[in-house]
Tab-separated table of C-alpha atoms in Angstrom:
chain	number	residue	atom	x	y	z
R	1	GLN	CA	25.851	-86.552	209.666
R	2	VAL	CA	22.566	-87.473	208.062
R	3	GLN	CA	20.988	-90.898	208.187
R	4	LEU	CA	18.583	-92.084	205.494
R	5	VAL	CA	16.376	-95.147	205.808
R	6	GLU	CA	14.307	-96.390	202.873
R	7	SER	CA	11.236	-98.587	203.118
R	8	GLY	CA	8.339	-99.723	200.987
R	9	GLY	CA	10.038	-101.928	198.444
R	10	GLY	CA	8.668	-105.306	197.463
R	11	LEU	CA	7.312	-107.500	194.705
R	12	VAL	CA	4.557	-106.202	192.452
R	13	GLN	CA	3.055	-107.220	189.128
R	14	ALA	CA	3.555	-105.120	186.029
R	15	GLY	CA	1.055	-102.277	185.967
R	16	GLY	CA	0.922	-102.127	189.746
R	17	SER	CA	2.030	-99.461	192.196
R	18	LEU	CA	4.387	-99.067	195.128
R	19	ARG	CA	5.265	-96.168	197.379
R	20	LEU	CA	8.777	-95.850	198.713
R	21	SER	CA	9.593	-93.796	201.781
R	22	CYS	CA	12.883	-92.278	202.898
R	23	ALA	CA	13.098	-91.098	206.487
R	24	ALA	CA	15.908	-88.647	207.209
R	25	SER	CA	17.438	-88.042	210.624
R	26	GLY	CA	20.435	-86.302	212.105
R	27	ARG	CA	21.642	-82.980	210.687
R	28	THR	CA	18.871	-82.769	208.099
R	29	PHE	CA	18.977	-78.956	208.165
R	30	SER	CA	22.280	-79.269	206.325
R	31	THR	CA	20.589	-80.837	203.301
R	32	TYR	CA	18.630	-79.064	200.584
R	33	VAL	CA	17.838	-81.633	197.889
R	34	MET	CA	16.674	-85.217	198.208
R	35	GLY	CA	16.890	-87.718	195.401
R	36	TRP	CA	16.006	-91.262	194.422
R	37	PHE	CA	18.345	-93.442	192.416
R	38	ARG	CA	18.187	-97.055	191.303
R	39	GLN	CA	20.677	-99.716	190.370
R	40	THR	CA	20.598	-103.199	188.860
R	41	PRO	CA	23.494	-105.672	189.045
R	42	GLY	CA	26.319	-104.806	186.712
R	43	THR	CA	25.043	-101.326	185.898
R	44	GLU	CA	25.762	-97.846	187.187
R	45	ARG	CA	23.438	-96.159	189.620
R	46	GLU	CA	20.754	-94.261	187.704
R	47	PHE	CA	19.035	-91.027	188.676
R	48	VAL	CA	15.263	-91.354	189.086
R	49	ALA	CA	13.894	-88.170	190.692
R	50	ALA	CA	14.792	-85.297	193.008
R	51	ILE	CA	13.013	-82.683	195.116
R	52	SER	CA	14.119	-79.628	197.073
R	53	TRP	CA	13.162	-79.388	200.715
R	54	THR	CA	12.373	-75.683	200.618
R	55	TYR	CA	10.528	-75.087	197.357
R	56	GLY	CA	9.379	-78.580	196.490
R	57	SER	CA	10.720	-78.215	192.971
R	58	THR	CA	11.149	-81.555	191.249
R	59	ASN	CA	12.828	-83.197	188.314
R	60	TYR	CA	12.603	-86.676	186.870
R	61	ALA	CA	14.415	-89.051	184.600
R	62	ASP	CA	12.679	-89.348	181.238
R	63	SER	CA	12.118	-93.047	181.844
R	64	VAL	CA	9.799	-92.391	184.804
R	65	LYS	CA	8.079	-89.122	183.859
R	66	GLY	CA	4.324	-89.422	184.082
R	67	ARG	CA	4.538	-92.633	186.123
R	68	PHE	CA	6.532	-91.713	189.246
R	69	THR	CA	5.920	-88.823	191.632
R	70	ILE	CA	8.365	-87.573	194.246
R	71	SER	CA	7.051	-85.644	197.255
R	72	ARG	CA	8.201	-84.614	200.699
R	73	ASP	CA	6.817	-84.039	204.171
R	74	ASN	CA	9.064	-81.472	205.811
R	75	ALA	CA	7.564	-81.990	209.259
R	76	LYS	CA	8.300	-85.712	209.124
R	77	LYS	CA	11.595	-85.223	207.288
R	78	THR	CA	10.438	-87.895	204.881
R	79	VAL	CA	10.563	-88.118	201.113
R	80	TYR	CA	8.306	-90.390	199.084
R	81	LEU	CA	8.419	-91.934	195.652
R	82	GLN	CA	5.025	-92.968	194.354
R	83	MET	CA	5.544	-95.430	191.514
R	84	ASN	CA	2.608	-96.227	189.251
R	85	SER	CA	2.273	-98.258	186.071
R	86	LEU	CA	5.344	-100.218	187.030
R	87	LYS	CA	7.248	-102.126	184.366
R	88	PRO	CA	9.639	-105.068	184.670
R	89	GLU	CA	12.467	-102.722	183.700
R	90	ASP	CA	11.799	-100.724	186.869
R	91	THR	CA	13.163	-103.676	188.847
R	92	ALA	CA	16.168	-102.451	190.819
R	93	VAL	CA	17.471	-101.539	194.237
R	94	TYR	CA	16.202	-98.035	194.959
R	95	TYR	CA	18.361	-95.667	196.985
R	96	CYS	CA	17.524	-92.429	198.710
R	97	ALA	CA	20.194	-89.718	198.755
R	98	ALA	CA	20.697	-86.190	200.064
R	99	LYS	CA	22.733	-83.220	198.942
R	100	ALA	CA	24.403	-81.165	201.628
R	101	ARG	CA	24.629	-77.380	201.466
R	102	GLY	CA	28.091	-76.362	200.391
R	103	GLY	CA	28.798	-79.862	199.217
R	104	GLY	CA	29.550	-78.988	195.630
R	105	GLY	CA	26.342	-80.324	194.156
R	106	SER	CA	26.985	-84.019	194.593
R	107	TYR	CA	24.892	-86.341	196.715
R	108	ASP	CA	26.627	-86.703	200.040
R	109	TYR	CA	24.460	-89.115	202.001
R	110	TRP	CA	22.945	-92.421	200.923
R	111	GLY	CA	20.519	-94.923	202.354
R	112	GLN	CA	21.007	-98.668	202.330
R	113	GLY	CA	18.543	-99.267	199.510
R	114	THR	CA	15.278	-101.122	199.126
R	115	GLN	CA	14.560	-103.795	196.527
R	116	VAL	CA	11.758	-103.291	194.022
R	117	THR	CA	10.861	-106.253	191.821
R	118	VAL	CA	8.267	-105.982	189.067
R	119	SER	CA	7.087	-109.257	187.597
R	120	SER	CA	5.748	-109.549	184.071
């Protein structure tokens, strides 16, 4: 099993920045991609960004390209999401997730989420 714990959420004004962290523990060697998702009430969970542990390759949702940066620290088994130029529409619960090797490509492990609120 893999445990994921997010931190760093909070309230920020539009145009501001926040950095989210996701600390992974347990059988982390079984995972190969880490991702961030977000969700607002009444909507489906939305992909934000992802990064591979080994190569550091990344991809982003169009809505956050140029504003958000995903990174990882392999030694600390931690993934970060630097969010700049925040907009009110970025308000959501942000979740960290991990894909397991041999898992078929879906995200297998999820954190509990951290609230990000952007005021206008």
